[in-house]
Coordinates of N, CA, C and O in Angstrom, one line a residue:
M29 N -7.0 -2.7 41.2 CA -7.5 -2.9 39.8 C -7.5 -4.4 39.5 O -6.5 -5.0 39.9
R30 N -8.5 -4.8 38.9 CA -8.6 -6.2 38.6 C -7.9 -6.6 37.3 O -8.0 -5.9 36.3
K31 N -7.2 -7.8 37.4 CA -6.5 -8.3 36.2 C -7.5 -9.0 35.3 O -8.4 -9.7 35.7
P32 N -7.3 -8.8 33.9 CA -8.2 -9.6 33.0 C -7.8 -11.1 33.1 O -6.6 -11.4 33.4
P33 N -8.8 -11.9 32.8 CA -8.4 -13.4 32.9 C -7.4 -13.7 31.8 O -7.4 -13.1 30.7
P34 N -6.6 -14.8 32.0 CA -5.7 -15.2 31.0 C -6.4 -15.6 29.7 O -7.5 -16.1 29.8
M35 N -5.8 -15.4 28.6 CA -6.4 -15.8 27.3 C -6.4 -17.3 27.2 O -5.4 -17.9 27.4
S36 N -7.5 -17.8 26.8 CA -7.6 -19.3 26.6 C -6.8 -19.7 25.4 O -6.5 -18.8 24.5
F37 N -6.5 -20.9 25.3 CA -5.7 -21.5 24.1 C -6.5 -21.2 22.8 O -5.9 -20.8 21.8
R38 N -7.8 -21.4 22.9 CA -8.7 -21.2 21.7 C -8.6 -19.8 21.2 O -8.4 -19.5 20.0
K39 N -8.8 -18.8 22.1 CA -8.7 -17.4 21.8 C -7.3 -17.1 21.2 O -7.2 -16.3 20.3
L40 N -6.3 -17.6 21.9 CA -4.9 -17.3 21.4 C -4.7 -17.9 20.0 O -4.1 -17.2 19.1
F41 N -5.2 -19.1 19.7 CA -5.1 -19.7 18.4 C -5.8 -18.8 17.4 O -5.3 -18.6 16.3
V42 N -7.0 -18.4 17.7 CA -7.8 -17.5 16.7 C -7.1 -16.2 16.4 O -7.0 -15.8 15.3
V43 N -6.6 -15.6 17.5 CA -5.8 -14.4 17.3 C -4.6 -14.6 16.4 O -4.3 -13.9 15.5
A44 N -3.9 -15.7 16.7 CA -2.6 -16.0 15.9 C -3.0 -16.3 14.5 O -2.3 -15.8 13.6
A45 N -4.1 -17.0 14.2 CA -4.5 -17.3 12.9 C -4.9 -16.1 12.1 O -4.6 -15.9 10.9
A46 N -5.6 -15.1 12.8 CA -6.0 -13.9 12.1 C -4.8 -13.0 11.8 O -4.7 -12.5 10.7
V47 N -3.8 -12.9 12.7 CA -2.6 -12.2 12.4 C -1.8 -12.8 11.3 O -1.4 -12.1 10.3
A48 N -1.7 -14.1 11.3 CA -1.0 -14.8 10.2 C -1.8 -14.6 8.8 O -1.1 -14.3 7.8
A49 N -3.1 -14.7 8.9 CA -3.8 -14.5 7.6 C -3.7 -13.1 7.1 O -3.6 -12.8 5.9
L50 N -3.6 -12.1 8.0 CA -3.4 -10.7 7.5 C -2.1 -10.6 6.8 O -2.0 -9.9 5.8
G51 N -1.1 -11.3 7.4 CA 0.2 -11.3 6.7 C 0.2 -11.9 5.3 O 0.8 -11.4 4.4
V52 N -0.6 -12.9 5.2 CA -0.8 -13.6 3.9 C -1.4 -12.7 2.9 O -1.0 -12.5 1.8
A53 N -2.5 -12.0 3.3 CA -3.1 -11.0 2.4 C -2.2 -9.9 2.0 O -2.2 -9.5 0.9
A54 N -1.4 -9.4 3.0 CA -0.5 -8.4 2.7 C 0.6 -8.8 1.7 O 1.0 -8.1 0.8
G55 N 1.1 -10.1 1.9 CA 2.1 -10.6 1.0 C 1.6 -10.7 -0.5 O 2.3 -10.3 -1.4
A56 N 0.4 -11.1 -0.7 CA -0.2 -11.2 -2.0 C -0.4 -9.8 -2.6 O -0.2 -9.6 -3.8
A57 N -0.8 -8.9 -1.8 CA -1.0 -7.5 -2.3 C 0.3 -6.9 -2.8 O 0.3 -6.2 -3.8
F58 N 1.4 -7.2 -2.1 CA 2.7 -6.6 -2.5 C 3.2 -7.2 -3.8 O 3.9 -6.6 -4.5
A59 N 2.8 -8.4 -4.1 CA 3.3 -9.1 -5.3 C 2.7 -8.6 -6.6 O 3.3 -8.6 -7.6
Q60 N 1.4 -8.2 -6.5 CA 0.7 -7.8 -7.7 C 0.8 -6.3 -7.9 O 0.9 -5.6 -6.9
T61 N 0.8 -5.9 -9.1 CA 0.8 -4.5 -9.4 C -0.7 -4.0 -9.3 O -1.6 -4.7 -9.2
A62 N -0.8 -2.7 -9.2 CA -2.1 -2.0 -9.1 C -3.0 -2.4 -10.3 O -4.2 -2.6 -10.2
Q63 N -2.3 -2.5 -11.5 CA -3.1 -2.9 -12.7 C -3.6 -4.3 -12.6 O -4.7 -4.6 -13.0
Q64 N -2.7 -5.2 -12.1 CA -3.2 -6.6 -11.9 C -4.3 -6.7 -10.9 O -5.2 -7.5 -11.1
K65 N -4.2 -6.0 -9.8 CA -5.3 -6.0 -8.8 C -6.6 -5.5 -9.4 O -7.6 -6.1 -9.2
A66 N -6.5 -4.4 -10.2 CA -7.7 -3.9 -10.9 C -8.3 -4.9 -11.8 O -9.5 -5.1 -11.9
M67 N -7.4 -5.6 -12.6 CA -7.9 -6.6 -13.5 C -8.6 -7.8 -12.8 O -9.7 -8.2 -13.2
I68 N -8.0 -8.2 -11.7 CA -8.6 -9.3 -10.9 C -9.9 -8.8 -10.3 O -10.9 -9.6 -10.3
D69 N -10.0 -7.6 -9.7 CA -11.2 -7.1 -9.1 C -12.3 -7.0 -10.2 O -13.5 -7.4 -9.9
A70 N -12.0 -6.6 -11.4 CA -13.0 -6.5 -12.5 C -13.4 -7.9 -12.9 O -14.6 -8.2 -13.1
A71 N -12.5 -8.9 -12.9 CA -12.9 -10.3 -13.3 C -13.7 -10.9 -12.2 O -14.6 -11.7 -12.5
K72 N -13.5 -10.6 -10.9 CA -14.3 -11.1 -9.9 C -15.7 -10.5 -10.0 O -16.7 -11.2 -9.8
A73 N -15.8 -9.2 -10.3 CA -17.1 -8.6 -10.5 C -17.9 -9.2 -11.6 O -19.1 -9.3 -11.6
Q74 N -17.2 -9.6 -12.7 CA -17.8 -10.2 -13.9 C -18.1 -11.7 -13.7 O -18.8 -12.3 -14.5
G75 N -17.6 -12.3 -12.6 CA -17.8 -13.7 -12.4 C -16.8 -14.6 -13.1 O -17.0 -15.8 -13.1
T76 N -15.8 -14.0 -13.7 CA -14.8 -14.8 -14.4 C -13.8 -15.5 -13.4 O -13.4 -16.6 -13.6
V77 N -13.4 -14.7 -12.4 CA -12.5 -15.2 -11.4 C -13.2 -15.2 -10.0 O -14.0 -14.3 -9.8
G78 N -12.8 -16.1 -9.2 CA -13.3 -16.2 -7.9 C -12.3 -16.7 -6.9 O -11.3 -17.3 -7.3
E79 N -12.6 -16.5 -5.6 CA -11.7 -17.0 -4.6 C -12.1 -18.5 -4.4 O -13.2 -18.9 -4.7
Q80 N -11.2 -19.3 -3.9 CA -11.4 -20.7 -3.7 C -11.1 -21.1 -2.2 O -10.3 -20.4 -1.6
A81 N -11.8 -22.1 -1.7 CA -11.6 -22.5 -0.3 C -10.2 -23.0 -0.1 O -9.8 -23.1 1.1
D82 N -9.4 -23.3 -1.1 CA -8.0 -23.7 -0.9 C -7.1 -22.5 -0.7 O -5.9 -22.6 -0.6
G83 N -7.7 -21.3 -0.7 CA -6.9 -20.1 -0.5 C -6.3 -19.4 -1.7 O -5.6 -18.4 -1.6
Y84 N -6.7 -19.9 -2.9 CA -6.1 -19.3 -4.1 C -7.3 -18.8 -5.0 O -8.4 -19.2 -4.8
L85 N -6.9 -18.0 -6.0 CA -7.9 -17.5 -7.0 C -8.1 -18.6 -8.0 O -7.1 -19.4 -8.3
G86 N -9.2 -18.7 -8.6 CA -9.5 -19.7 -9.6 C -10.4 -19.1 -10.7 O -11.1 -18.1 -10.5
F87 N -10.3 -19.7 -11.9 CA -11.1 -19.2 -13.0 C -12.5 -20.0 -13.0 O -12.5 -21.2 -13.1
R88 N -13.5 -19.2 -12.8 CA -14.9 -19.8 -12.8 C -15.3 -20.0 -14.3 O -16.0 -20.9 -14.6
Q89 N -14.9 -19.1 -15.1 CA -15.1 -19.1 -16.6 C -13.8 -19.0 -17.3 O -12.9 -18.3 -16.8
A90 N -13.7 -19.7 -18.4 CA -12.4 -19.6 -19.1 C -12.1 -18.2 -19.6 O -13.0 -17.4 -19.9
S91 N -10.9 -17.9 -19.6 CA -10.4 -16.5 -20.0 C -9.4 -16.7 -21.1 O -8.5 -17.5 -21.0
S92 N -9.5 -15.8 -22.1 CA -8.5 -15.8 -23.2 C -7.6 -14.7 -23.0 O -6.8 -14.4 -23.9
D93 N -7.7 -14.0 -21.9 CA -6.8 -12.8 -21.7 C -5.5 -13.2 -20.9 O -5.6 -13.5 -19.8
P94 N -4.4 -13.2 -21.7 CA -3.2 -13.6 -21.0 C -2.7 -12.7 -19.9 O -2.1 -13.2 -18.9
A95 N -3.1 -11.4 -19.9 CA -2.7 -10.5 -18.8 C -3.5 -10.9 -17.6 O -2.9 -10.8 -16.5
L96 N -4.7 -11.3 -17.7 CA -5.5 -11.7 -16.5 C -4.9 -13.0 -16.0 O -4.8 -13.2 -14.8
T97 N -4.6 -14.0 -16.9 CA -4.0 -15.2 -16.4 C -2.7 -15.0 -15.7 O -2.5 -15.6 -14.6
E98 N -1.9 -14.0 -16.2 CA -0.7 -13.7 -15.5 C -0.9 -13.1 -14.1 O -0.2 -13.4 -13.2
A99 N -1.9 -12.2 -14.1 CA -2.3 -11.5 -12.8 C -2.7 -12.6 -11.8 O -2.3 -12.5 -10.6
V100 N -3.5 -13.5 -12.2 CA -4.0 -14.6 -11.2 C -2.8 -15.4 -10.8 O -2.6 -15.8 -9.6
T101 N -1.9 -15.8 -11.7 CA -0.8 -16.6 -11.4 C 0.2 -15.9 -10.5 O 0.7 -16.5 -9.5
T102 N 0.4 -14.6 -10.7 CA 1.3 -13.8 -9.8 C 0.7 -13.8 -8.4 O 1.4 -14.0 -7.4
T103 N -0.6 -13.5 -8.3 CA -1.2 -13.5 -7.0 C -1.2 -14.8 -6.3 O -0.8 -14.9 -5.1
N104 N -1.5 -15.9 -7.0 CA -1.4 -17.2 -6.4 C 0.0 -17.6 -6.0 O 0.1 -18.2 -4.9
N105 N 1.0 -17.3 -6.8 CA 2.4 -17.6 -6.4 C 2.8 -16.8 -5.1 O 3.4 -17.4 -4.2
A106 N 2.3 -15.6 -5.0 CA 2.6 -14.8 -3.8 C 1.9 -15.4 -2.6 O 2.5 -15.5 -1.5
R107 N 0.7 -15.8 -2.8 CA -0.1 -16.4 -1.7 C 0.6 -17.7 -1.3 O 0.7 -18.0 -0.1
R108 N 1.0 -18.5 -2.3 CA 1.7 -19.8 -2.0 C 2.9 -19.6 -1.1 O 3.1 -20.3 -0.1
E109 N 3.7 -18.6 -1.4 CA 4.9 -18.3 -0.6 C 4.5 -17.8 0.8 O 5.1 -18.3 1.8
A110 N 3.5 -17.0 0.9 CA 3.1 -16.5 2.2 C 2.5 -17.6 3.0 O 2.8 -17.7 4.2
Y111 N 1.7 -18.5 2.4 CA 1.1 -19.6 3.1 C 2.2 -20.5 3.7 O 2.2 -21.0 4.8
A112 N 3.3 -20.7 2.9 CA 4.4 -21.6 3.3 C 5.1 -21.0 4.5 O 5.4 -21.7 5.4
R113 N 5.3 -19.7 4.5 CA 6.0 -19.0 5.6 C 5.1 -19.1 6.8 O 5.6 -19.4 7.9
R114 N 3.8 -18.8 6.7 CA 2.9 -18.9 7.8 C 2.8 -20.3 8.4 O 2.7 -20.5 9.6
A115 N 2.8 -21.2 7.5 CA 2.7 -22.6 7.9 C 3.9 -23.0 8.7 O 3.8 -23.7 9.8
Q116 N 5.0 -22.7 8.3 CA 6.3 -23.0 9.0 C 6.3 -22.4 10.4 O 6.6 -23.0 11.4
A117 N 5.9 -21.1 10.4 CA 5.8 -20.4 11.7 C 4.8 -21.0 12.7 O 5.0 -21.1 13.9
A118 N 3.7 -21.6 12.1 CA 2.6 -22.1 13.0 C 2.8 -23.6 13.2 O 2.0 -24.2 13.9
G119 N 3.8 -24.2 12.5 CA 4.0 -25.7 12.7 C 2.9 -26.5 12.0 O 2.5 -27.5 12.5
T120 N 2.4 -26.1 10.8 CA 1.4 -26.8 10.1 C 1.8 -26.8 8.6 O 2.9 -26.6 8.3
T121 N 0.9 -27.2 7.8 CA 1.1 -27.3 6.4 C 0.6 -26.0 5.7 O -0.2 -25.3 6.2
A122 N 1.2 -25.8 4.5 CA 0.7 -24.7 3.7 C -0.7 -24.8 3.3 O -1.4 -23.8 3.3
D123 N -1.2 -26.0 3.1 CA -2.6 -26.2 2.7 C -3.5 -25.8 3.9 O -4.6 -25.2 3.7
V124 N -3.1 -26.2 5.1 CA -3.9 -25.8 6.3 C -3.9 -24.2 6.4 O -4.9 -23.6 6.7
A125 N -2.7 -23.6 6.3 CA -2.6 -22.2 6.4 C -3.5 -21.5 5.3 O -4.1 -20.5 5.6
A126 N -3.5 -22.0 4.1 CA -4.3 -21.4 3.1 C -5.8 -21.5 3.3 O -6.5 -20.6 3.2
A127 N -6.2 -22.7 3.8 CA -7.6 -22.9 4.1 C -8.0 -22.0 5.3 O -9.1 -21.4 5.3
R128 N -7.2 -21.8 6.3 CA -7.5 -20.9 7.4 C -7.6 -19.5 6.9 O -8.5 -18.7 7.3
A129 N -6.7 -19.1 6.0 CA -6.7 -17.7 5.5 C -8.0 -17.5 4.7 O -8.6 -16.4 4.8
F130 N -8.4 -18.5 4.0 CA -9.7 -18.3 3.2 C -10.8 -18.1 4.2 O -11.7 -17.2 4.0
E131 N -10.9 -18.9 5.2 CA -12.0 -18.9 6.2 C -12.0 -17.6 7.0 O -13.1 -17.0 7.3
T132 N -10.9 -17.1 7.4 CA -10.8 -16.0 8.3 C -10.7 -14.6 7.7 O -11.1 -13.7 8.2
I133 N -10.0 -14.6 6.5 CA -9.8 -13.3 5.9 C -10.5 -13.2 4.6 O -11.2 -12.2 4.4
V134 N -10.4 -14.1 3.7 CA -10.9 -14.0 2.3 C -12.5 -14.1 2.3 O -13.1 -13.2 1.7
L135 N -13.0 -15.2 2.8 CA -14.5 -15.4 2.7 C -15.3 -14.2 3.3 O -16.2 -13.7 2.6
P136 N -14.9 -13.6 4.4 CA -15.7 -12.5 4.9 C -15.6 -11.3 4.0 O -16.5 -10.4 4.1
R137 N -14.6 -11.2 3.2 CA -14.4 -10.0 2.3 C -15.0 -10.2 0.9 O -14.9 -9.2 0.1
I138 N -15.5 -11.3 0.6 CA -16.1 -11.5 -0.7 C -17.4 -10.7 -0.8 O -18.3 -10.8 0.0
S139 N -17.4 -9.9 -1.8 CA -18.6 -8.9 -2.0 C -19.8 -9.7 -2.5 O -19.7 -10.7 -3.1
S140 N -20.9 -9.1 -2.2 CA -22.2 -9.6 -2.6 C -22.2 -9.7 -4.2 O -21.8 -8.7 -4.8
G141 N -22.6 -10.8 -4.7 CA -22.7 -10.9 -6.2 C -21.4 -11.6 -6.7 O -21.4 -12.1 -7.9
Q142 N -20.4 -11.7 -5.9 CA -19.1 -12.4 -6.4 C -19.2 -13.9 -6.1 O -20.0 -14.3 -5.3
W143 N -18.4 -14.6 -6.8 CA -18.4 -16.1 -6.7 C -17.2 -16.6 -5.9 O -16.1 -16.0 -5.9
Y144 N -17.4 -17.7 -5.2 CA -16.3 -18.4 -4.6 C -16.5 -19.9 -4.7 O -17.7 -20.4 -4.8
R145 N -15.4 -20.7 -4.7 CA -15.5 -22.1 -4.7 C -15.4 -22.7 -3.3 O -14.4 -22.5 -2.7
N146 N -16.5 -23.4 -2.9 CA -16.4 -23.9 -1.5 C -15.6 -25.2 -1.4 O -15.0 -25.6 -2.4
A147 N -15.4 -25.7 -0.2 CA -14.6 -26.9 0.0 C -15.1 -28.1 -0.7 O -14.3 -29.0 -1.0
Q148 N -16.3 -28.1 -1.1 CA -16.9 -29.3 -1.9 C -16.6 -29.1 -3.4 O -17.0 -29.9 -4.2
G149 N -16.0 -28.0 -3.8 CA -15.7 -27.8 -5.2 C -16.8 -27.1 -6.0 O -16.7 -27.0 -7.2
Q150 N -17.8 -26.6 -5.3 CA -18.9 -26.0 -6.0 C -18.8 -24.5 -6.0 O -18.4 -23.9 -5.0
W151 N -19.1 -23.8 -7.2 CA -19.0 -22.4 -7.2 C -20.3 -21.9 -6.6 O -21.4 -22.3 -7.0
V152 N -20.2 -20.9 -5.7 CA -21.3 -20.3 -5.0 C -21.3 -18.8 -5.1 O -20.2 -18.2 -5.0
R153 N -22.4 -18.3 -5.4 CA -22.5 -16.8 -5.5 C -22.9 -16.2 -4.2 O -23.9 -16.7 -3.6
R154 N -22.2 -15.3 -3.7 CA -22.5 -14.6 -2.4 C -23.6 -13.6 -2.6 O -23.8 -12.9 -3.6

């Protein structure tokens, strides 16, 4: 039986980044309540809230709803902690871990019609 070729450094890095990003997404999910997730999902669908290239949620339009602001803050705080843990494990910075998570996990999951802020700071509709 033939052995598979050894995994290249690039492939290993991509796999490690994907696994780390999944952990980040899971960490944020556990921090927010089901009600907060539903509020954020509704705000994303309305275009009030969007994902950002820095790995965090942002307000595309001002919101006067304190519960939504709290939900976004809770989610972002959980993401910040998860990015810091992943960064330490990968020997990088939390900012790099956050950007990688956005590129590998978050961006592909943004639904059609929702908004995200790209690395240039522009809001883009998918």
